[in-house]
Amino acid sequence: MAGNDLTRLRAHEMAAALRAGDVSARELLEASLARIRATDRPLHAWASLDEDGARDAAKAADRRLAAARGAGQEALAALPGLLGIPVALKDLVVTRGLPSTAGSRILGGFVGPYDAHIAERLAEAGAIVPGKTNMDEFAMGSSTEHSAWGPTSNPWDLTRVPGGSSGGSAAAVASYHVPLGIGTDTGGSIRQPAALCGVVGLKPTYGRVSRYGIIAFASSLDQIGPFGRDTRDAATLLQAIAGRDERDSTSAPIPVPDWSTELAANDDEAAGWLRGARIGLPRQYFVKGMEPGVEARVREAVAALESAGAIIVEVDLPHTDYGLATYYIIAPAEASANLARYDGVRFGYSEHEGDVLGNYLATRGRGFGAEVKRRIMLGTYALSAGYYDAFYLKAQKVRTLIKADFDAAFASVDALVAPTSPTVAFPLGARLDDPVAMYLSDACTLPVNIAGLPGLSVPCGLSDRLPVGLQFIGRAWDEGTLFHLGRAYEAITADAGWRRLDPADLGALEDPATPTPAERMAAHA
Ligand code: GLN
């Protein structure tokens, strides 16, 4: 198989080819690195690469494969699903000896002293990490434009954003750099970029994955999750990283099912899962400002699920409207506490001006970008003595109401179906001067984090030639139902014409004359 063909494979196809001896982990990695080198300048999905480390890991994976092949079928079948498969890490996953900047100048030059829990798990599984991907600073944003290292573009239209904050991982998976990527989702940062880039993304139940070694944004909302080009691949990646870890007391001792084996390879069998499934359609999720093309694709997808035997029930989530306000009190409040540790003494960037306070002001003043400062101010204000009850405490009460809305809905349905993002990918720069417009990108995803539930986004067609995402929301710990629904939807739309379309600007990525995202943004300003 030639390099370009190799990068087109899904992770489960790569796994089969590796076991059959048709390809080596080294060849898969070299194909991935070649594609990154050839196409990432105008995309800027990556923050840093670790070619040497990845090559060592690929060699080790090939040794494991060879040993298992020598030992017979049983040994081959027992190998982990991710062995030899390239996986991108968002640049807030701390890894020993490698830069981990969270998209922030204040962590410029910071090198991880240890491995995050998920980095350890991926290494044990034999996954190959070519590097770290670009992101909004401290995961605050919906466009990847708030990265201190410059924006990332959307491979479907290079003048548009990939979504955010995990835009680098989503763009890398959509551009065939890697079959799998890791993101984090505090209010939508996996599902929204997955939707805007036309890939699959899952935000797991709060507590499903250990946050040990993940640079924190808002600790009661942050979850780590997978990107893939189909549901089965995303399930395989989640399975490898999920489960209790002593070092994160919020990670739950709940067994991790073998989702990837449960999901049918056969389309008819997968579609059969829909018969009799009760799926709620929340009225409130067709929000004001939703693009008609997005609403049309989502309603068509719901009709397709119904034709395949699902029972669609309209449900009410009456407090949905308060989700945004609640989130923008709780998330900044937690962020203001989490970001207090960046003092110029312990991590990365450091300025020296006069006394201790001078150092502190200069380091934080120049180290943090505008959006992060906005959040720290919002959060500090909401937590201050005079306002705590009026804002923070009230937001916590509304949080309970939002959660109760979901509990009531799940009394009568197995899962919910909704849009992921109210719009398709928007132009670079379009929402930078209007924070509230940017915040509205997550109107359909934030409530899921507020309630701690799992949410899956799968591609459901195009509007204005740009991808639209369909969101499934599940009960706590029921990622399994979401995976079955995503897989079933893929099965019933397997022949749809849009599934065979490549991101429209892939060709331009290979043209060395194509400007970088930062140059395109400057030209617009
Ligand atoms: N866009 C939302 C924010 O800026 C959510 C980000 C996220 O999920 N990390 O806070």
Coordinates of C-alpha atoms and ligand atoms in Angstrom, one line a residue:
M1 CA 0.0 0.0 0.0
A2 CA 1.3 3.5 -0.9
G3 CA 1.7 6.3 1.6
N4 CA -1.3 8.3 0.6
D5 CA -3.6 5.2 0.7
L6 CA -2.3 4.3 4.1
T7 CA -3.4 7.6 5.6
R8 CA -6.9 7.0 4.3
L9 CA -7.4 3.9 6.4
R10 CA -9.6 4.0 9.5
A11 CA -8.0 2.8 12.7
H12 CA -9.7 -0.6 12.6
E13 CA -8.6 -1.1 9.0
M14 CA -5.0 -0.2 10.0
A15 CA -5.3 -2.7 12.9
A16 CA -6.3 -5.5 10.5
A17 CA -3.6 -4.7 8.0
L18 CA -1.0 -4.7 10.8
R19 CA -2.1 -8.1 12.1
A20 CA -2.1 -9.5 8.5
G21 CA 1.4 -8.3 8.0
D22 CA 0.4 -6.1 5.1
V23 CA 1.9 -3.0 6.6
S24 CA 4.1 -2.1 9.5
A25 CA 3.6 0.4 12.3
R26 CA 6.7 2.1 11.0
E27 CA 5.2 2.5 7.5
L28 CA 1.9 3.8 8.9
L29 CA 3.8 6.4 11.0
E30 CA 6.0 7.5 8.0
A31 CA 2.9 7.9 5.9
S32 CA 1.3 10.0 8.6
L33 CA 4.4 12.2 9.1
A34 CA 4.9 12.6 5.3
R35 CA 1.3 13.8 5.0
I36 CA 1.7 16.2 8.0
R37 CA 4.9 17.6 6.5
A38 CA 3.2 18.1 3.1
T39 CA 0.0 19.7 4.2
D40 CA 0.2 21.2 7.7
R41 CA 1.7 24.7 6.9
P42 CA -1.5 26.1 5.5
L43 CA -3.6 24.0 8.0
H44 CA -1.6 24.4 11.2
A45 CA -3.3 21.5 13.0
W46 CA -0.1 20.7 15.0
A47 CA 1.6 22.6 17.8
S48 CA 4.6 20.3 18.0
L49 CA 5.8 17.0 16.6
D50 CA 7.9 14.2 18.3
E51 CA 9.2 12.3 15.3
D52 CA 11.9 10.5 17.2
G53 CA 9.7 9.4 20.0
A54 CA 7.0 8.2 17.6
R55 CA 9.6 6.2 15.6
D56 CA 10.8 4.5 18.7
A57 CA 7.2 3.6 19.6
A58 CA 6.5 2.3 16.1
K59 CA 9.6 0.1 16.3
A60 CA 8.4 -1.3 19.6
A61 CA 4.9 -1.9 18.2
D62 CA 6.4 -3.8 15.2
R63 CA 8.4 -6.0 17.6
R64 CA 5.2 -6.8 19.5
L65 CA 3.4 -7.6 16.3
A66 CA 6.2 -9.8 15.1
A67 CA 6.3 -11.7 18.4
A68 CA 2.5 -12.2 18.4
R69 CA 2.5 -13.3 14.8
G70 CA 5.1 -15.9 15.7
A71 CA 3.0 -17.1 18.7
G72 CA -0.1 -17.7 16.6
Q73 CA -3.7 -16.4 16.0
E74 CA -4.6 -16.2 19.7
A75 CA -1.7 -14.0 20.5
L76 CA -2.6 -11.7 17.6
A77 CA -6.2 -11.5 18.6
A78 CA -5.1 -10.5 22.2
L79 CA -3.1 -7.5 21.0
P80 CA -4.6 -4.1 21.9
G81 CA -6.7 -2.4 19.2
L82 CA -4.6 0.7 19.1
L83 CA -1.2 -1.1 18.7
G84 CA 0.7 0.7 16.0
I85 CA -2.0 3.3 15.3
P86 CA -1.2 7.0 15.1
V87 CA -3.1 9.1 17.6
A88 CA -2.9 13.0 17.9
L89 CA -2.9 14.5 21.4
K90 CA -4.3 17.9 22.2
D91 CA -1.6 20.2 23.5
L92 CA -2.9 20.2 27.0
V93 CA -2.1 16.5 27.6
V94 CA 1.2 16.6 29.7
T95 CA 3.8 14.2 28.4
R96 CA 7.3 13.7 29.9
G97 CA 10.0 15.6 28.0
L98 CA 7.7 17.2 25.5
P99 CA 6.2 20.7 25.2
S100 CA 2.7 20.9 26.6
T101 CA 1.5 24.5 26.1
A102 CA -2.3 24.4 26.2
G103 CA -2.1 27.0 23.4
S104 CA -0.7 29.6 25.8
R105 CA 2.3 31.8 25.8
I106 CA 2.4 31.4 29.6
L107 CA 3.3 27.8 29.0
G108 CA 5.8 28.5 26.2
G109 CA 8.9 26.5 26.9
F110 CA 7.1 24.3 29.5
V111 CA 8.2 20.7 29.2
G112 CA 6.2 18.0 30.9
P113 CA 7.9 16.3 33.9
Y114 CA 5.6 13.3 33.8
D115 CA 3.0 11.5 31.6
A116 CA -0.7 12.2 31.9
H117 CA -2.8 9.1 32.8
I118 CA -4.2 8.9 29.2
A119 CA -0.6 9.2 27.8
E120 CA 0.4 6.2 29.9
R121 CA -2.6 4.2 28.8
L122 CA -2.0 5.0 25.1
A123 CA 1.7 4.0 25.4
E124 CA 0.7 0.7 27.1
A125 CA -1.8 0.0 24.3
G126 CA 1.1 0.6 21.8
A127 CA -0.5 3.7 20.1
I128 CA 1.9 6.0 18.3
V129 CA 1.8 9.7 19.1
P130 CA 3.3 11.8 16.3
G131 CA 2.8 15.1 18.3
K132 CA 0.5 17.6 19.9
T133 CA -2.3 19.6 18.2
N134 CA -3.2 23.2 18.3
M135 CA -6.0 24.5 20.5
D136 CA -7.7 27.6 21.9
E137 CA -5.6 28.9 24.9
F138 CA -6.5 26.8 27.9
A139 CA -9.4 25.3 25.9
M140 CA -11.3 28.6 26.0
G141 CA -13.0 29.1 22.7
S142 CA -14.9 27.6 19.8
S143 CA -12.6 28.3 16.9
T144 CA -9.0 27.6 17.7
E145 CA -8.3 31.3 17.0
H146 CA -7.4 31.9 20.6
S147 CA -4.2 29.9 20.3
A148 CA -1.1 32.0 21.2
W149 CA 0.6 30.1 18.3
G150 CA -1.9 31.3 15.6
P151 CA -5.1 29.8 14.3
T152 CA -5.9 26.5 12.6
S153 CA -8.0 26.2 9.4
N154 CA -10.8 24.0 8.4
P155 CA -9.8 21.6 5.6
W156 CA -13.3 21.9 4.0
D157 CA -12.7 25.6 3.5
L158 CA -9.3 27.1 4.5
T159 CA -10.9 30.5 5.1
R160 CA -13.0 29.1 7.9
V161 CA -12.4 27.9 11.4
P162 CA -12.2 24.2 12.4
G163 CA -14.2 24.9 15.5
G164 CA -12.6 24.6 18.9
S165 CA -11.2 24.4 21.3
S166 CA -9.9 21.0 20.1
G167 CA -9.7 22.3 16.5
G168 CA -6.2 21.0 15.8
S169 CA -7.1 17.4 16.6
A170 CA -10.4 17.6 14.6
A171 CA -8.6 19.1 11.6
A172 CA -5.8 16.6 11.7
V173 CA -8.3 13.7 11.7
A174 CA -10.3 15.3 8.9
S175 CA -7.2 15.9 6.8
Y176 CA -6.0 12.3 7.0
H177 CA -3.0 13.2 9.1
V178 CA -4.0 10.6 11.7
P179 CA -7.0 8.3 12.0
L180 CA -7.6 9.2 15.7
G181 CA -7.1 12.2 18.0
I182 CA -7.7 13.2 21.6
G183 CA -9.6 16.3 22.6
T184 CA -11.1 17.7 25.8
D185 CA -14.7 19.0 26.1
T186 CA -15.7 21.5 28.8
G187 CA -18.7 22.9 27.0
G188 CA -18.5 21.5 23.5
S189 CA -14.8 21.4 22.5
I190 CA -14.8 17.9 21.1
R191 CA -18.3 17.7 19.6
Q192 CA -18.4 21.2 18.0
P193 CA -15.0 20.9 16.1
A194 CA -16.0 17.3 15.2
A195 CA -19.2 18.7 13.6
L196 CA -17.5 21.5 11.8
C197 CA -14.7 19.3 10.4
G198 CA -17.0 16.4 9.5
V199 CA -15.6 13.8 11.9
V200 CA -16.9 11.8 14.8
G201 CA -16.2 13.1 18.4
L202 CA -17.4 11.9 21.8
K203 CA -17.5 13.7 25.1
P204 CA -17.7 10.9 27.7
T205 CA -19.6 10.9 31.0
Y206 CA -17.9 13.1 33.6
G207 CA -15.6 10.8 35.5
R208 CA -15.2 8.2 32.7
V209 CA -11.6 9.2 31.9
S210 CA -8.9 10.3 34.4
R211 CA -8.0 14.0 34.1
Y212 CA -4.6 13.3 35.8
G213 CA -2.0 15.2 33.7
I214 CA -4.5 17.2 31.7
I215 CA -4.0 21.0 32.0
A216 CA -7.2 22.1 33.7
F217 CA -9.8 24.6 32.5
A218 CA -12.9 24.0 34.6
S219 CA -12.5 20.9 36.7
S220 CA -16.2 20.0 37.2
L221 CA -16.9 20.2 33.5
D222 CA -13.7 19.0 31.7
Q223 CA -13.7 15.6 30.1
I224 CA -11.2 13.9 27.7
G225 CA -12.5 12.1 24.7
P226 CA -11.8 10.7 21.2
F227 CA -12.0 11.9 17.6
G228 CA -12.2 9.4 14.8
R229 CA -13.4 9.1 11.2
D230 CA -16.1 6.6 12.3
T231 CA -17.9 5.6 15.5
R232 CA -16.1 2.3 15.9
D233 CA -12.7 3.9 15.9
A234 CA -13.9 6.5 18.4
A235 CA -15.2 3.7 20.7
T236 CA -11.8 1.8 20.5
L237 CA -9.9 4.9 21.5
L238 CA -12.3 5.7 24.4
Q239 CA -12.0 2.1 25.6
A240 CA -8.2 2.4 25.8
I241 CA -8.2 5.5 28.0
A242 CA -11.3 5.1 30.2
G243 CA -11.5 3.7 33.7
R244 CA -10.7 4.5 37.3
D245 CA -7.3 6.0 38.1
E246 CA -6.3 6.6 41.8
R247 CA -4.7 9.9 40.9
D248 CA -8.0 11.5 39.9
S249 CA -10.6 11.1 42.6
T250 CA -13.4 12.1 40.2
S251 CA -12.6 9.2 37.9
A252 CA -15.2 6.5 38.6
P253 CA -14.7 2.9 39.5
I254 CA -17.3 1.9 36.8
P255 CA -16.4 -1.0 34.5
V256 CA -15.5 -0.1 30.9
P257 CA -17.5 -2.2 28.5
D258 CA -15.9 -3.7 25.4
W259 CA -17.6 -1.3 23.0
S260 CA -15.5 -2.0 20.0
T261 CA -16.4 -5.7 20.0
E262 CA -20.1 -5.0 20.7
L263 CA -20.4 -2.7 17.7
A264 CA -21.4 -4.7 14.6
A265 CA -19.1 -4.7 11.6
N266 CA -22.1 -5.6 9.4
D267 CA -24.3 -2.7 8.4
D268 CA -27.6 -4.6 8.5
E269 CA -26.9 -5.8 12.0
A270 CA -25.9 -2.3 13.1
A271 CA -29.0 -0.7 11.6
G272 CA -31.2 -3.3 13.3
W273 CA -30.2 -1.8 16.6
L274 CA -32.6 1.1 15.8
R275 CA -35.8 -1.0 15.8
G276 CA -37.8 0.1 18.8
A277 CA -35.1 2.4 20.2
R278 CA -36.8 5.4 21.9
I279 CA -35.1 8.6 21.0
G280 CA -36.1 12.0 22.3
L281 CA -36.0 15.2 20.2
P282 CA -35.6 18.2 22.5
R283 CA -37.7 21.1 21.1
Q284 CA -35.5 23.7 22.8
Y285 CA -32.4 22.6 20.8
F286 CA -33.5 24.2 17.6
V287 CA -32.2 27.5 18.9
K288 CA -32.7 31.0 17.6
G289 CA -30.0 31.7 15.1
M290 CA -29.7 28.1 13.9
E291 CA -28.9 28.0 10.2
P292 CA -31.8 26.6 8.1
G293 CA -29.4 24.2 6.3
V294 CA -28.2 22.8 9.6
E295 CA -31.8 22.3 10.9
A296 CA -32.8 20.7 7.5
R297 CA -29.9 18.1 7.7
V298 CA -30.7 17.3 11.4
R299 CA -34.4 16.8 10.7
E300 CA -33.6 14.6 7.7
A301 CA -31.3 12.5 9.9
V302 CA -34.0 12.2 12.5
A303 CA -36.5 11.1 9.7
A304 CA -33.9 8.5 8.6
L305 CA -33.6 7.1 12.1
E306 CA -37.4 6.9 12.3
S307 CA -37.7 5.1 8.9
A308 CA -35.2 2.6 10.2
G309 CA -37.5 1.8 13.2
A310 CA -36.6 4.2 15.9
I311 CA -39.4 5.8 17.9
I312 CA -38.9 9.5 17.9
V313 CA -40.5 11.4 20.8
E314 CA -40.5 15.2 21.2
V315 CA -39.3 16.1 24.7
D316 CA -38.9 19.3 26.6
L317 CA -35.7 20.5 28.4
P318 CA -37.2 23.7 29.7
H319 CA -34.1 25.2 31.3
T320 CA -32.0 24.9 28.1
D321 CA -32.0 28.7 27.7
Y322 CA -30.2 29.2 31.0
G323 CA -27.4 26.8 30.0
L324 CA -25.2 29.5 28.5
A325 CA -25.5 31.9 31.4
T326 CA -24.9 29.0 33.9
Y327 CA -21.9 27.8 32.1
Y328 CA -20.3 31.3 31.8
I329 CA -20.5 31.7 35.6
I330 CA -19.3 28.2 36.6
A331 CA -16.6 27.6 34.0
P332 CA -14.8 31.0 34.4
A333 CA -15.1 30.7 38.2
E334 CA -13.3 27.3 38.2
A335 CA -10.8 28.7 35.6
S336 CA -9.9 31.7 37.7
A337 CA -8.9 29.2 40.5
N338 CA -7.2 26.8 38.2
L339 CA -5.2 29.5 36.4
A340 CA -3.9 31.1 39.6
R341 CA -1.0 28.6 39.5
Y342 CA 0.6 30.4 36.6
D343 CA 2.8 32.7 38.6
G344 CA 6.0 32.9 36.5
V345 CA 7.8 30.8 39.2
R346 CA 6.7 27.2 38.6
F347 CA 5.9 26.8 35.0
G348 CA 7.1 28.1 31.6
Y349 CA 7.1 31.8 30.8
S350 CA 8.5 34.2 33.3
E351 CA 9.1 38.0 33.3
H352 CA 11.1 39.8 35.9
E353 CA 10.1 43.4 36.6
G354 CA 10.9 44.9 40.0
D355 CA 9.5 43.1 43.0
V356 CA 7.4 39.9 43.4
L357 CA 4.2 41.6 42.4
G358 CA 5.9 43.2 39.5
N359 CA 7.1 39.8 38.2
Y360 CA 3.6 38.4 38.7
L361 CA 1.9 41.3 36.9
A362 CA 4.3 41.2 34.0
T363 CA 4.2 37.4 33.6
R364 CA 0.4 37.1 33.7
G365 CA -0.1 40.4 31.8
R366 CA 1.9 39.2 28.8
G367 CA 1.6 35.5 29.2
F368 CA -2.2 35.2 29.0
G369 CA -4.2 36.2 25.9
A370 CA -7.3 38.4 25.9
E371 CA -9.9 35.7 26.1
V372 CA -8.2 34.0 29.1
K373 CA -8.0 37.3 30.9
R374 CA -11.7 37.9 30.2
R375 CA -12.5 34.6 31.8
I376 CA -10.3 35.2 34.9
M377 CA -12.0 38.5 35.5
L378 CA -15.5 37.1 35.0
G379 CA -14.7 34.2 37.3
T380 CA -13.0 36.3 40.0
Y381 CA -16.0 38.6 40.0
A382 CA -18.5 35.8 40.2
L383 CA -16.6 34.3 43.2
S384 CA -16.0 37.6 45.1
A385 CA -17.6 38.1 48.5
G386 CA -20.3 40.5 47.5
Y387 CA -21.4 38.5 44.4
Y388 CA -20.9 34.9 45.3
D389 CA -24.6 34.3 46.2
A390 CA -26.0 36.3 43.4
F391 CA -23.9 34.6 40.7
Y392 CA -22.0 31.5 41.6
L393 CA -24.5 30.0 44.0
K394 CA -27.4 30.8 41.7
A395 CA -25.6 29.2 38.8
Q396 CA -25.1 26.0 40.9
K397 CA -28.8 25.9 41.6
V398 CA -29.7 26.3 37.9
R399 CA -27.1 23.5 37.2
T400 CA -29.3 21.2 39.3
L401 CA -32.4 22.2 37.4
I402 CA -30.7 21.6 34.0
K403 CA -29.6 18.2 35.2
A404 CA -33.2 17.5 36.4
D405 CA -34.5 18.3 32.9
F406 CA -32.3 15.5 31.5
D407 CA -33.3 13.1 34.2
A408 CA -37.0 13.7 33.4
A409 CA -36.4 13.2 29.7
F410 CA -34.5 9.9 30.3
A411 CA -37.5 8.5 32.2
S412 CA -39.2 8.0 28.8
V413 CA -36.4 7.8 26.2
D414 CA -33.1 5.9 25.8
A415 CA -31.2 8.8 24.3
L416 CA -31.7 12.3 22.8
V417 CA -30.9 13.5 19.3
A418 CA -30.2 17.1 18.5
P419 CA -28.0 19.4 16.4
T420 CA -24.3 19.7 17.6
S421 CA -23.7 23.2 16.5
P422 CA -26.3 25.8 15.3
T423 CA -24.1 26.7 12.3
V424 CA -21.6 25.3 10.0
A425 CA -17.9 26.4 10.1
F426 CA -17.8 30.2 10.2
P427 CA -15.1 32.4 8.6
L428 CA -11.8 33.0 10.4
G429 CA -12.1 36.3 12.3
A430 CA -16.0 36.4 12.1
R431 CA -16.6 36.0 15.8
L432 CA -13.4 37.3 17.3
D433 CA -14.7 40.7 18.2
D434 CA -18.0 39.4 19.6
P435 CA -17.4 37.0 22.5
V436 CA -21.1 36.4 22.9
A437 CA -21.5 35.3 19.3
M438 CA -18.5 32.9 19.9
Y439 CA -20.1 31.6 23.1
L440 CA -23.4 30.8 21.2
S441 CA -21.5 28.2 19.2
D442 CA -21.9 25.9 22.1
A443 CA -25.6 26.5 22.9
C444 CA -26.5 22.8 22.1
T445 CA -23.5 21.2 23.7
L446 CA -23.0 23.1 27.0
P447 CA -26.0 21.7 28.9
V448 CA -24.5 18.2 28.4
N449 CA -21.4 19.2 30.3
I450 CA -23.4 21.0 33.0
A451 CA -25.3 17.7 33.6
G452 CA -22.1 15.5 33.3
L453 CA -23.6 13.4 30.5
P454 CA -22.0 11.8 27.5
G455 CA -22.6 13.3 24.0
L456 CA -21.6 12.0 20.6
S457 CA -21.3 14.0 17.4
V458 CA -21.4 12.2 14.0
P459 CA -21.4 13.8 10.5
C460 CA -24.9 14.0 9.0
G461 CA -24.3 15.7 5.6
L462 CA -23.4 19.1 4.3
S463 CA -25.0 22.5 4.2
D464 CA -23.3 25.2 1.9
R465 CA -20.8 22.4 1.2
L466 CA -19.7 22.3 4.8
P467 CA -20.2 19.5 7.3
V468 CA -23.1 19.4 9.7
G469 CA -23.0 17.4 13.0
L470 CA -25.8 15.3 14.6
Q471 CA -25.6 15.0 18.4
F472 CA -26.7 12.0 20.5
I473 CA -26.9 12.6 24.2
G474 CA -27.1 9.7 26.6
R475 CA -27.7 8.8 30.3
A476 CA -24.6 8.9 32.5
W477 CA -22.3 5.9 31.8
D478 CA -24.3 5.0 28.7
E479 CA -21.8 5.8 26.0
G480 CA -22.7 2.3 24.7
T481 CA -26.1 3.5 23.5
L482 CA -24.5 6.5 21.8
F483 CA -22.0 4.3 20.0
H484 CA -24.8 2.0 18.9
L485 CA -26.8 4.9 17.6
G486 CA -23.8 6.5 15.8
R487 CA -22.9 3.2 14.3
A488 CA -26.5 2.6 13.2
Y489 CA -26.8 6.0 11.7
E490 CA -23.6 5.3 9.7
A491 CA -25.0 2.1 8.5
I492 CA -28.3 3.5 7.3
T493 CA -26.5 6.4 5.5
A494 CA -23.6 4.3 4.2
D495 CA -24.6 4.9 0.6
A496 CA -25.2 8.7 1.0
G497 CA -23.3 10.6 -1.6
W498 CA -21.8 13.1 0.9
R499 CA -20.0 10.2 2.6
R500 CA -17.8 9.9 -0.4
L501 CA -16.8 13.6 -0.5
D502 CA -13.4 14.7 0.7
P503 CA -12.8 18.0 2.5
A504 CA -12.9 20.4 -0.5
D505 CA -9.6 22.2 0.3
L506 CA -7.4 19.1 0.7
G507 CA -5.8 19.8 -2.7
A508 CA -5.0 23.4 -1.7
L509 CA -3.2 22.0 1.5
E510 CA -0.6 20.4 -0.7
D511 CA 0.1 23.6 -2.7
P512 CA 3.1 25.4 -1.1
A513 CA 1.7 28.7 -2.3
T514 CA -1.4 28.5 -0.1
P515 CA -1.2 31.1 2.7
T516 CA -1.1 30.0 6.3
P517 CA -4.2 30.5 8.5
A518 CA -2.5 33.5 10.2
E519 CA -1.8 35.1 6.8
R520 CA -5.4 34.6 5.7
M521 CA -6.6 36.2 8.9
A522 CA -4.3 39.1 8.5
A523 CA -5.5 39.6 5.0
H524 CA -9.1 39.8 6.2
A525 CA -8.5 42.2 9.1
Ligands
GLN1 N1 -16.4 27.2 23.8 C1 -16.6 26.9 25.2 C2 -15.7 27.8 26.0 O1 -15.0 28.6 25.4 C3 -16.3 25.5 25.5 C4 -14.8 25.2 25.4 C5 -14.5 23.8 25.8 O2 -15.3 22.9 25.7 N2 -13.3 23.6 26.2 O3 -15.6 27.8 27.2

